[in-house]
């Protein structure tokens, strides 16, 4: 090994390198107490930051797997790197010059050289201390994208390290971890490495099971992923098809399946009031409806009715495309609860939608002698107190409202059924809170809940039945994983007499033609929605745009009545506008996305959406679903501002090609991936980190079968596996 060159710069560089590596030793010299306080404070701060990423235990850290790797195992001569323009290379050399230059802008320019030639490194952002660290004579290793600049071979903002001559190269690929604020790769690597020393390495799978599934041993897989040997199949690592990845994905999916299955068993062990009567009210409601149920509605109603009769809680998701007629099914389920002597509650995500449900359902039920209560945040105090009293006394048999229903002070006399409309708009916690309104403690035994590894919860409480409704269909792969605990009913048929919606994608600069079209439609007695551009960054701006659009349309269509509805209107004002539109007193309704969900005005048959490229697919589908509800042929015009990005183009094409909500959801999943599709709110902390539901479907099935087998035969393995993979995150799956 060549001797260390002893220029002053090299010394100071070597020292600074050593100082960072051996910080505790360096501070020891200055007052021990102070040093102890410092080292104690530092790791805690790191621990806090790690905790924010959910990394608390050695197992958490060991399972914090790299997103990708960097190959620092090779150094190439600078001249050779010169031929690798555009790709990433690592070089080693000694600094020959280091200057701050001011043209074309302030930057640090450092030249290094090895035996084969020079290389220029440019730093546009730099610290003053870097000029010292990179003083002439310093030896460094730099890694970055090679390009040919005016002065020869160049790297802009390379990653670099000050080293001593002959410093050994890493023998494994360098992992790059998902990081959080204030956590450098160096800190993460160290934390993970420490964790690997502390981890209890037992394989959670019994050896015979592991072998029969053809999986790599746990320890081997984890160690390989954190420190892949230089000769590893990099492609397989990258694509996550390497056996080490397969083991991790399988373990993750198995934990998820076990947890879902356990939640399901736990639910079966809870009590619920059996709603056994389909009596007078149900049959009179059916007769009073102005239409016949479709066969699909009948089928799902039968499924729901059968569930409601059980002495354990129903947890059913009712899916049906927009306009398929879910509301009436919910009303009939409520009738069963009421017939059986219980109350029912229906929660909707917006005030407009809740109010619409209230009007519609009250119009069905009140003539049959059923008192329906209404509860939202905007009620006057006196009205609110009255409603609360009616709910608590049991006078109100059905209660309809918004989030206000889950607030404190709302108490039911005997809640038997909870219906959540547009359930994807609510968080897990909100749905749980509403369900808990119906929680009753039946005094029995010592009143504690005992749980064993098989998920047999001896529960003394009863909870109401739950019906969740959504027009956002969940693709099969997702249903199998995230919703394994739900029964699913699907209304796969629209009520008769609907004509399909024709969708056109129109350049924004043809706005005039669109306005003419709206005018013509209005003269034929049809009504139109005009949806304003979404401005996510600013509610104020969004409001401004809505007001401007309204003014512009009213000016362009002086002979028509143009209304405006947006989120800032008081609920009563909002309702007045909607009522006028429903009564046909208004030709055009300019609206923000407040009309996105559920709003039902059958005579509206033209939908214009401005800046459609800013909306997500499911939002566009929901908005479009506001038309096509009557017999008239409906049209949806998606105005866009060119040029369109790739994703926006895909979305608009999808909208033009299909009105099938399931197909749209499938493509949405493709475009966005499951994480975003569900949103963290939906899935709690349980999002899969490693497995990919599209490509790893075969593993999902394996994991599901294994989960069923283990729950049946091997509870200790279940407990061990869940402890490692879910830790304290399991609660989220139980809702
Ligand atoms: P969604 O499933 O989107 O919530 P709604 O429940 O709002 O749909 O129903 C859409 C419209 O269809 C409503 O006006 C509703 O009264 C009507 N409707 C529901 N079922 C039928 C049916 N079987 N025949 C005719 N119209 C129906
Ligand atoms: Mg609806």
XYZ file of C-alpha atoms and ligand atoms in Angstrom:
763
model
C 0.000 0.000 0.000
C 1.551 3.397 -1.014
C 2.403 5.705 1.869
C 0.068 8.531 2.748
C 1.135 11.735 1.011
C 1.887 14.219 3.670
C 0.773 17.566 2.282
C -0.955 19.744 4.896
C -4.213 19.566 2.985
C -4.185 15.800 2.880
C -3.592 15.765 6.587
C -6.431 18.064 7.395
C -8.694 16.116 5.077
C -7.688 12.856 6.663
C -8.306 14.386 10.041
C -11.753 15.648 9.157
C -12.618 12.224 7.805
C -11.396 10.608 10.989
C -13.199 13.171 13.092
C -16.595 12.343 11.686
C -15.967 8.638 12.018
C -14.764 8.834 15.589
C -16.684 11.743 17.009
C -17.160 10.336 20.520
C -13.407 9.799 20.902
C -12.699 13.348 19.815
C -15.087 14.957 22.255
C -13.879 12.835 25.126
C -10.869 15.137 25.414
C -13.099 18.092 26.307
C -14.917 17.581 29.598
C -16.527 14.175 30.028
C -19.862 15.304 31.411
C -20.545 17.567 28.470
C -19.627 14.851 26.014
C -21.920 12.374 27.684
C -24.799 14.822 27.539
C -24.119 15.408 23.862
C -23.900 11.792 22.826
C -27.012 11.050 24.814
C -28.939 13.826 23.090
C -27.798 12.931 19.582
C -28.986 9.321 19.339
C -32.345 10.319 20.747
C -32.875 12.840 18.053
C -32.027 10.194 15.486
C -34.355 7.791 17.254
C -37.164 10.342 17.025
C -36.630 10.775 13.336
C -36.516 7.028 12.822
C -39.696 6.665 14.842
C -41.407 9.097 12.532
C -40.723 6.622 9.732
C -42.227 3.911 11.926
C -38.787 2.477 12.682
C -38.763 1.724 16.392
C -37.558 -1.812 16.950
C -34.660 -3.799 15.469
C -37.281 -5.743 13.513
C -38.694 -2.512 12.029
C -35.220 -1.502 10.922
C -34.269 -4.900 9.584
C -37.442 -4.832 7.490
C -36.746 -1.323 6.227
C -35.442 -2.617 2.935
C -33.543 -0.661 0.291
C -35.415 0.936 -2.577
C -32.389 0.499 -4.809
C -28.632 0.049 -4.765
C -25.580 1.933 -5.851
C -22.584 0.108 -7.158
C -19.536 1.554 -5.422
C -17.532 -1.623 -5.713
C -15.618 -0.407 -8.784
C -13.458 2.598 -9.533
C -12.832 3.410 -13.194
C -9.913 5.452 -14.533
C -11.044 9.007 -15.355
C -10.115 8.654 -19.020
C -12.305 5.571 -19.258
C -15.181 7.340 -17.461
C -14.882 9.903 -20.246
C -16.212 7.272 -22.648
C -19.198 6.546 -20.423
C -20.980 9.839 -21.071
C -24.496 9.826 -19.634
C -24.015 6.938 -17.244
C -22.979 6.849 -13.618
C -19.370 6.103 -12.746
C -17.126 6.162 -9.716
C -13.657 7.668 -10.050
C -10.813 8.345 -7.642
C -8.288 11.171 -7.857
C -6.377 13.924 -6.106
C -7.619 17.519 -6.123
C -5.449 19.694 -8.396
C -7.470 22.886 -8.104
C -10.437 24.166 -6.127
C -11.974 27.589 -6.853
C -15.175 29.453 -6.383
C -16.112 30.882 -9.792
C -18.755 33.482 -10.508
C -19.580 32.936 -14.137
C -22.058 31.998 -15.421
C -23.158 31.861 -11.765
C -21.561 31.312 -8.405
C -20.254 27.784 -8.197
C -17.526 25.668 -6.693
C -15.308 24.143 -9.376
C -12.948 21.378 -8.322
C -10.558 19.570 -10.622
C -9.256 16.142 -9.713
C -6.865 13.936 -11.613
C -5.664 10.371 -11.666
C -2.918 8.851 -13.823
C -5.216 8.828 -16.843
C -6.350 12.468 -16.821
C -8.382 15.270 -15.183
C -12.074 15.588 -14.298
C -14.025 18.710 -13.341
C -16.624 18.603 -10.559
C -19.155 21.441 -10.318
C -21.229 22.323 -7.271
C -23.893 24.976 -7.719
C -24.930 24.748 -4.083
C -22.084 24.388 -1.645
C -20.905 25.270 1.812
C -17.902 27.506 2.431
C -16.312 24.659 4.345
C -16.205 22.544 1.215
C -13.419 24.715 -0.216
C -11.307 23.662 2.763
C -12.397 20.059 2.658
C -11.510 19.841 -1.027
C -8.196 21.673 -0.831
C -5.454 20.820 -3.320
C -3.843 17.473 -2.678
C -6.918 15.887 -1.096
C -7.739 12.423 -2.357
C -11.391 11.738 -3.036
C -13.729 9.201 -4.525
C -16.556 10.728 -6.548
C -19.620 9.100 -7.990
C -21.973 10.726 -10.435
C -23.206 11.060 -13.963
C -20.399 11.664 -16.412
C -20.788 14.329 -19.083
C -18.619 16.142 -21.538
C -18.396 19.802 -20.637
C -16.498 22.627 -22.210
C -13.428 21.721 -20.168
C -13.482 17.966 -20.735
C -14.898 15.227 -18.522
C -17.290 16.631 -15.934
C -19.612 15.662 -13.071
C -22.227 18.029 -11.694
C -22.932 17.574 -7.991
C -21.291 14.177 -7.646
C -21.476 12.338 -4.353
C -17.959 12.229 -2.995
C -15.919 11.051 -0.031
C -12.537 12.193 1.187
C -10.379 9.063 1.511
C -6.869 7.913 2.216
C -4.926 6.361 -0.614
C -5.544 2.641 -0.759
C -8.795 2.810 1.215
C -10.599 -0.456 0.449
C -13.615 -0.435 -1.862
C -16.928 -1.762 -0.576
C -17.432 -5.403 -1.491
C -21.237 -5.220 -1.458
C -23.635 -2.979 -3.357
C -24.504 0.094 -1.318
C -28.173 0.129 -0.287
C -30.275 3.270 -0.715
C -33.092 3.362 1.836
C -36.377 5.216 1.822
C -35.463 8.194 3.974
C -37.311 10.836 5.924
C -36.575 14.420 6.749
C -33.199 14.882 8.370
C -32.169 11.270 7.936
C -29.175 10.787 5.705
C -28.343 7.487 4.058
C -25.311 7.267 6.310
C -27.449 7.451 9.448
C -29.963 4.974 8.062
C -27.291 2.507 7.016
C -25.738 2.652 10.431
C -29.078 2.236 12.195
C -29.974 -0.732 10.008
C -26.574 -2.327 10.506
C -26.836 -1.945 14.272
C -30.294 -3.478 14.132
C -28.965 -6.492 12.271
C -26.734 -7.197 15.277
C -29.630 -6.943 17.721
C -32.283 -8.754 15.746
C -33.690 -12.019 16.935
C -33.139 -13.907 13.711
C -35.521 -16.810 14.190
C -37.431 -17.795 11.084
C -41.127 -17.268 11.798
C -41.994 -20.070 9.400
C -41.404 -23.638 10.520
C -38.599 -25.190 8.491
C -40.792 -27.783 6.793
C -43.317 -25.159 5.677
C -40.568 -22.845 4.416
C -39.013 -25.644 2.415
C -42.302 -26.806 0.965
C -43.077 -23.274 -0.202
C -39.613 -23.083 -1.768
C -38.752 -19.901 0.107
C -35.329 -18.578 1.063
C -34.548 -18.632 4.808
C -35.440 -15.336 6.507
C -31.977 -14.460 7.734
C -30.332 -15.151 4.418
C -32.909 -13.026 2.601
C -32.672 -10.034 4.932
C -28.886 -10.018 5.007
C -28.677 -10.300 1.256
C -31.062 -7.406 0.687
C -29.158 -5.084 3.002
C -25.716 -6.111 1.743
C -25.960 -7.742 -1.667
C -22.671 -9.347 -2.730
C -20.994 -7.691 -5.704
C -21.824 -10.653 -7.957
C -25.559 -10.629 -7.188
C -28.080 -10.676 -10.039
C -28.658 -6.917 -10.017
C -31.499 -7.089 -12.454
C -33.451 -9.496 -10.214
C -32.825 -7.202 -7.259
C -34.000 -4.207 -9.218
C -37.156 -5.973 -10.410
C -37.706 -7.498 -6.987
C -37.925 -10.957 -8.458
C -34.850 -12.178 -6.568
C -35.641 -15.068 -4.171
C -34.713 -12.774 -1.275
C -37.405 -10.318 -2.320
C -39.904 -13.104 -2.882
C -39.387 -14.218 0.709
C -39.986 -10.696 2.011
C -43.091 -10.207 -0.096
C -44.503 -13.523 0.941
C -43.948 -12.749 4.616
C -45.587 -9.380 4.227
C -48.620 -10.777 2.435
C -48.913 -13.609 4.923
C -48.989 -11.128 7.800
C -51.704 -9.182 6.075
C -53.823 -12.228 5.362
C -53.432 -13.529 8.899
C -54.417 -10.243 10.335
C -57.473 -9.857 8.131
C -58.622 -13.376 8.820
C -58.227 -12.842 12.531
C -60.242 -9.656 12.352
C -62.945 -11.574 10.553
C -63.015 -14.273 13.214
C -63.078 -11.646 15.932
C -66.066 -10.021 14.312
C -67.907 -13.304 14.118
C -67.419 -13.571 17.840
C -69.001 -10.242 18.529
C -72.686 -9.955 19.079
C -75.157 -7.896 17.091
C -78.883 -7.504 17.435
C -80.520 -9.968 15.060
C -82.861 -7.912 12.862
C -85.278 -10.667 12.046
C -88.423 -8.893 10.978
C -89.252 -7.873 7.453
C -92.681 -6.748 8.253
C -95.185 -4.159 7.531
C -92.852 -1.264 6.910
C -90.632 -3.113 4.447
C -93.522 -4.259 2.335
C -95.342 -0.943 2.415
C -92.137 0.855 1.408
C -91.650 -1.489 -1.529
C -95.190 -0.840 -2.650
C -94.875 2.912 -2.272
C -91.783 3.171 -4.478
C -92.449 4.771 -7.874
C -90.496 1.969 -9.562
C -89.752 -1.751 -9.406
C -86.396 -2.879 -8.044
C -84.045 -4.168 -10.684
C -83.066 -7.847 -10.415
C -79.608 -6.728 -9.246
C -81.121 -4.596 -6.479
C -83.303 -7.530 -5.411
C -80.331 -9.833 -5.242
C -78.213 -7.523 -3.087
C -81.198 -6.788 -0.885
C -81.616 -10.505 -0.259
C -77.940 -10.783 0.663
C -78.223 -7.889 3.087
C -81.452 -9.151 4.620
C -79.917 -12.543 5.319
C -76.916 -10.913 7.027
C -79.036 -8.641 9.171
C -80.847 -11.614 10.669
C -77.597 -12.998 12.104
C -76.639 -12.513 15.747
C -73.182 -11.248 14.735
C -72.515 -7.982 12.932
C -72.834 -7.673 9.201
C -69.918 -5.926 7.553
C -70.932 -5.561 3.977
C -69.771 -3.338 1.184
C -72.446 -2.477 -1.346
C -70.850 -1.564 -4.617
C -72.714 -0.205 -7.551
C -71.819 2.201 -10.249
C -73.045 5.760 -9.973
C -76.772 5.835 -10.606
C -77.276 2.118 -10.024
C -79.730 2.774 -7.179
C -77.968 2.099 -3.902
C -80.004 4.557 -1.847
C -83.238 2.627 -2.044
C -81.448 -0.539 -0.991
C -80.131 1.304 2.058
C -83.642 2.534 2.852
C -84.987 -1.012 2.670
C -82.229 -2.247 4.981
C -83.176 0.534 7.399
C -86.801 -0.583 7.183
C -85.753 -4.038 8.358
C -83.989 -2.545 11.374
C -87.008 -0.411 12.186
C -89.413 -3.319 11.699
C -87.287 -5.259 14.176
C -87.519 -2.546 16.808
C -84.168 -0.842 16.277
C -82.938 2.494 14.971
C -80.855 2.990 11.843
C -78.457 5.743 10.875
C -77.206 6.895 7.473
C -74.061 9.007 7.229
C -73.034 10.846 4.056
C -69.822 12.751 3.373
C -71.280 16.102 2.311
C -74.098 18.264 3.502
C -75.700 18.424 0.046
C -75.753 14.680 -0.256
C -77.018 14.130 3.274
C -79.791 16.615 2.706
C -80.749 14.990 -0.567
C -80.925 11.599 1.122
C -82.991 13.099 3.882
C -85.532 14.607 1.496
C -85.763 11.523 -0.633
C -85.924 8.947 2.133
C -88.144 11.014 4.394
C -90.530 11.384 1.480
C -90.674 7.594 1.275
C -90.830 6.805 4.992
C -92.689 9.636 6.705
C -95.980 8.942 4.909
C -95.638 5.439 6.369
C -95.457 6.935 9.849
C -91.709 6.655 10.443
C -90.082 9.714 12.069
C -86.795 10.572 10.345
C -84.290 12.900 12.034
C -81.722 15.122 10.414
C -78.392 16.048 11.950
C -75.616 18.150 10.474
C -73.130 20.666 11.802
C -75.089 23.570 10.425
C -78.281 23.057 12.422
C -79.284 25.879 14.746
C -78.713 25.091 18.370
C -82.377 24.593 19.146
C -82.953 22.301 16.166
C -79.896 20.359 17.096
C -81.021 19.827 20.686
C -84.390 18.656 19.437
C -82.784 16.219 17.044
C -80.464 14.888 19.748
C -83.400 14.386 22.104
C -85.372 12.528 19.432
C -82.415 10.298 18.687
C -81.739 9.524 22.342
C -85.377 8.847 23.216
C -85.804 6.555 20.240
C -88.554 8.726 18.763
C -86.453 9.109 15.621
C -86.249 5.668 14.013
C -83.962 6.697 11.173
C -81.290 9.378 11.450
C -79.608 10.933 8.437
C -76.654 13.295 8.525
C -73.020 14.139 8.042
C -69.919 13.774 10.224
C -71.924 15.576 12.898
C -73.360 12.158 13.716
C -70.107 10.942 15.216
C -69.703 13.844 17.596
C -70.007 13.539 21.290
C -73.496 13.992 22.624
C -75.115 11.928 19.899
C -76.637 8.952 21.640
C -79.024 6.397 20.304
C -81.707 4.544 22.151
C -81.077 1.292 20.278
C -78.956 1.466 17.168
C -79.170 -1.660 15.038
C -77.835 -0.609 11.632
C -75.198 1.827 10.459
C -75.107 2.818 6.794
C -72.160 4.791 5.449
C -72.676 6.237 1.997
C -69.687 6.932 -0.243
C -67.649 5.107 2.353
C -64.304 5.760 0.647
C -64.684 9.394 1.612
C -64.468 8.573 5.296
C -61.456 7.543 7.294
C -61.271 4.262 9.128
C -61.539 6.096 12.449
C -64.728 7.904 11.472
C -66.469 4.719 10.442
C -65.418 3.100 13.689
C -66.691 6.059 15.700
C -70.131 5.803 14.147
C -70.303 2.078 14.717
C -69.352 2.591 18.351
C -72.447 4.751 18.815
C -74.304 1.496 18.866
C -71.928 -0.290 21.192
C -73.670 -1.752 24.190
C -71.951 -3.520 27.014
C -73.855 -6.552 28.026
C -72.858 -7.175 31.612
C -71.468 -10.707 31.681
C -68.616 -12.412 33.502
C -65.760 -10.091 34.359
C -66.405 -7.950 31.304
C -62.895 -8.217 29.882
C -62.029 -9.296 26.389
C -59.869 -12.341 26.182
C -58.074 -13.006 22.958
C -55.945 -15.956 21.997
C -53.781 -16.702 19.012
C -56.663 -18.013 16.970
C -58.495 -14.755 17.236
C -61.298 -16.170 19.296
C -62.397 -13.036 21.014
C -64.762 -13.663 23.842
C -66.623 -10.431 23.479
C -69.419 -9.233 25.645
C -70.335 -6.137 23.662
C -72.766 -5.998 20.784
C -72.212 -3.715 17.840
C -74.631 -2.662 15.121
C -74.647 -4.110 11.639
C -72.698 -2.103 9.083
C -73.521 -1.415 5.483
C -70.976 0.556 3.503
C -71.775 1.882 0.086
C -69.468 3.006 -2.648
C -69.545 3.767 -6.320
C -65.786 3.410 -6.470
C -65.446 -0.259 -7.196
C -62.508 -2.057 -5.777
C -60.684 -4.319 -8.208
C -60.534 -7.996 -7.310
C -56.883 -8.030 -6.289
C -57.490 -5.224 -3.836
C -60.687 -6.710 -2.545
C -58.823 -9.908 -1.788
C -56.169 -8.198 0.237
C -57.399 -5.007 1.827
C -60.996 -5.994 2.077
C -60.694 -9.665 2.852
C -62.780 -8.969 5.929
C -65.739 -7.550 4.044
C -68.581 -9.293 2.333
C -69.223 -7.592 -0.969
C -72.505 -7.117 -2.806
C -72.525 -5.695 -6.279
C -75.335 -3.974 -8.178
C -74.174 -4.722 -11.672
C -77.073 -3.297 -13.600
C -78.536 0.173 -14.054
C -82.261 0.860 -13.716
C -84.052 0.566 -17.052
C -84.614 3.445 -19.420
C -81.209 5.027 -19.062
C -79.408 5.973 -22.217
C -75.636 5.750 -22.158
C -73.685 8.948 -21.681
C -71.679 10.118 -24.662
C -68.349 11.626 -23.626
C -66.331 14.053 -25.729
C -62.908 15.470 -25.044
C -62.750 19.082 -26.252
C -59.908 21.591 -26.435
C -60.444 24.560 -24.128
C -60.161 27.006 -27.018
C -63.476 25.693 -28.351
C -65.252 26.980 -25.276
C -67.497 29.243 -27.388
C -68.903 26.248 -29.262
C -69.549 24.517 -25.981
C -71.474 27.520 -24.679
C -73.580 27.502 -27.845
C -74.304 23.855 -27.226
C -75.400 24.520 -23.657
C -77.721 27.209 -24.987
C -79.280 24.859 -27.523
C -79.779 22.164 -24.887
C -81.463 24.626 -22.536
C -83.895 25.684 -25.255
C -84.879 22.016 -25.570
C -85.740 22.034 -21.877
C -82.641 20.200 -20.740
C -80.463 21.237 -17.823
C -76.697 21.429 -17.600
C -73.980 21.300 -14.973
C -70.878 23.367 -15.567
C -68.086 22.202 -13.274
C -65.357 24.709 -12.492
C -61.683 23.928 -12.599
C -60.218 22.295 -9.547
C -57.605 24.448 -7.849
C -56.135 22.298 -5.149
C -53.614 24.801 -3.871
C -56.070 27.446 -2.827
C -59.662 27.379 -1.755
C -59.899 31.161 -2.204
C -58.740 30.900 -5.793
C -61.142 28.059 -6.401
C -63.988 30.210 -5.139
C -62.844 33.139 -7.273
C -62.787 30.932 -10.368
C -66.278 29.669 -9.660
C -67.614 33.192 -9.246
C -65.859 34.359 -12.437
C -67.122 31.389 -14.422
C -70.629 32.060 -13.219
C -70.444 35.730 -14.228
C -68.958 34.886 -17.623
C -71.604 32.268 -18.405
C -74.454 34.464 -17.267
C -73.103 37.210 -19.538
C -72.727 34.810 -22.470
C -76.207 33.358 -21.916
C -78.335 36.372 -20.978
C -81.623 34.632 -21.777
C -80.909 31.669 -19.476
C -80.952 31.362 -15.716
C -77.517 30.394 -14.453
C -77.022 29.391 -10.823
C -73.923 28.931 -8.713
C -73.170 26.474 -5.943
C -69.880 26.121 -4.099
C -68.501 24.944 -0.780
C -68.485 28.339 0.892
C -72.218 28.916 0.658
C -74.176 28.466 3.854
C -75.990 25.130 3.842
C -79.370 26.823 3.533
C -78.171 28.867 0.560
C -76.683 25.776 -1.010
C -79.929 23.934 -0.565
C -81.953 26.821 -2.023
C -79.837 26.729 -5.180
C -80.075 22.950 -5.458
C -83.828 23.041 -4.906
C -84.267 25.623 -7.658
C -82.210 23.442 -9.984
C -84.207 20.348 -9.059
C -87.472 22.200 -9.700
C -86.181 23.138 -13.147
C -86.118 26.859 -12.427
C -82.523 27.091 -13.495
C -80.986 26.064 -16.824
C -77.350 25.903 -15.917
C -75.765 25.150 -12.566
C -72.186 26.322 -12.214
C -70.629 24.203 -9.516
C -67.421 23.302 -7.789
C -66.805 19.706 -6.834
C -69.402 20.004 -4.061
C -71.683 18.231 -6.505
C -69.192 15.445 -6.986
C -70.917 12.747 -5.022
C -74.405 11.452 -5.072
C -76.359 14.474 -6.290
C -79.369 13.264 -8.223
C -81.255 15.515 -10.654
C -82.630 13.254 -13.393
C -83.513 16.079 -15.792
C -79.903 17.258 -16.016
C -78.409 15.738 -19.137
C -75.420 17.862 -20.051
C -72.214 17.945 -18.034
C -69.366 20.282 -18.841
C -66.139 19.882 -16.880
C -63.538 22.598 -17.297
C -59.865 21.747 -17.023
C -60.793 18.099 -16.859
C -57.081 17.287 -16.978
C -56.775 18.406 -13.352
C -59.221 15.855 -11.986
C -58.539 12.277 -10.999
C -60.294 9.417 -12.775
C -62.698 8.461 -10.042
C -63.606 12.100 -9.542
C -64.344 12.500 -13.249
C -66.429 9.343 -13.177
C -68.383 10.616 -10.166
C -68.943 14.002 -11.765
C -70.072 12.478 -15.032
C -72.422 10.249 -13.063
C -74.506 13.339 -12.210
C -76.004 13.051 -15.704
C -77.424 10.038 -17.470
C -79.984 9.643 -14.685
C -83.107 10.210 -16.738
C -84.445 9.057 -20.056
C -82.845 11.840 -22.123
C -79.597 11.050 -23.939
C -76.823 12.616 -21.904
C -73.580 14.204 -22.969
C -70.428 14.902 -21.003
C -67.916 17.390 -22.378
C -64.429 17.292 -20.923
C -62.675 20.564 -21.670
C -58.923 20.428 -21.446
C -56.040 22.804 -21.712
C -53.358 21.674 -24.150
C -50.708 20.371 -23.956
C -51.737 17.301 -22.004
C -49.271 15.325 -19.904
C -49.066 11.585 -20.388
C -51.107 10.625 -17.339
C -53.788 13.246 -17.992
C -54.095 12.017 -21.552
C -54.542 8.433 -20.355
C -57.250 9.544 -17.950
C -59.232 11.472 -20.546
C -58.947 8.627 -23.064
C -60.273 6.240 -20.446
C -63.233 8.533 -19.794
C -63.992 8.730 -23.480
C -63.755 4.993 -23.981
C -65.861 3.684 -21.137
C -68.599 4.524 -18.656
C -68.123 1.285 -16.749
C -67.033 2.148 -13.224
C -65.248 -1.150 -12.726
C -63.185 -0.739 -15.851
C -62.368 2.820 -14.830
C -61.263 1.692 -11.395
C -59.091 -0.983 -12.942
C -57.349 1.527 -15.178
C -57.054 3.967 -12.310
C -55.262 1.303 -10.341
C -52.967 0.748 -13.290
C -52.188 4.433 -13.641
C -51.763 5.195 -9.965
C -50.792 1.993 -8.186
C -52.643 0.568 -5.175
C -51.117 2.821 -2.540
C -52.497 5.994 -3.959
C -55.622 4.322 -5.192
C -56.681 3.487 -1.684
C -55.113 6.410 0.063
C -53.527 6.062 3.457
C -56.767 7.038 5.153
C -58.493 4.042 3.681
C -55.963 1.439 4.473
C -54.536 2.653 7.749
C -50.903 1.768 8.177
C -51.330 -1.527 6.490
C -50.307 -0.605 2.957
C -48.118 -3.209 1.407
C -44.560 -1.995 1.108
C -42.946 -4.728 -0.911
C -45.529 -6.827 -2.652
C -47.064 -5.520 -5.840
C -50.639 -6.610 -6.286
C -50.426 -6.588 -10.048
C -47.337 -8.731 -10.470
C -47.489 -10.749 -7.252
C -51.012 -12.067 -7.516
C -49.708 -15.654 -7.348
C -48.042 -14.860 -4.025
C -51.265 -13.375 -2.633
C -52.981 -16.676 -3.286
C -50.177 -18.673 -1.676
C -50.216 -16.380 1.332
C -53.954 -16.693 1.700
C -53.888 -20.474 1.680
C -50.969 -20.560 4.096
C -52.774 -18.145 6.414
C -55.868 -20.326 6.541
C -53.742 -23.390 7.267
C -51.717 -21.714 10.021
C -54.760 -20.284 11.774
C -56.204 -23.749 11.843
C -53.140 -25.729 12.884
C -50.405 -23.533 14.212
C -51.423 -20.559 16.385
C -47.914 -19.999 17.836
C -46.536 -19.404 14.350
C -49.353 -16.953 13.684
C -48.491 -14.963 16.784
C -44.784 -14.931 16.011
C -45.249 -13.889 12.434
C -47.675 -11.094 13.229
C -45.474 -9.767 16.006
C -42.574 -9.396 13.611
C -44.490 -7.950 10.687
C -47.233 -5.863 12.171
C -46.119 -5.061 15.695
C -48.570 -2.434 16.888
C -50.030 -1.770 13.478
C -52.601 -4.507 13.592
C -55.334 -2.368 15.135
C -55.872 -0.581 11.853
C -57.029 -3.726 10.197
C -59.711 -4.447 12.702
C -62.152 -1.751 11.726
P -76.473 5.671 -6.577
O -76.288 4.214 -6.654
O -75.518 6.424 -7.444
O -76.476 6.183 -5.158
P -79.215 6.492 -6.499
O -79.579 5.643 -5.376
O -79.048 7.956 -6.254
O -77.904 5.966 -7.197
O -80.261 6.247 -7.658
C -80.216 6.951 -8.881
C -81.589 7.265 -9.377
O -82.228 6.090 -9.834
C -82.511 7.831 -8.311
O -83.269 8.848 -8.890
C -83.352 6.648 -7.901
O -84.591 7.038 -7.365
C -83.505 5.924 -9.216
N -83.757 4.485 -9.097
C -83.230 3.640 -8.191
N -83.635 2.384 -8.397
C -84.430 2.415 -9.484
C -85.157 1.428 -10.216
N -85.130 0.140 -9.857
N -85.877 1.819 -11.280
C -85.886 3.119 -11.657
N -85.226 4.093 -11.022
C -84.504 3.760 -9.948
Mg -75.521 7.485 -3.998
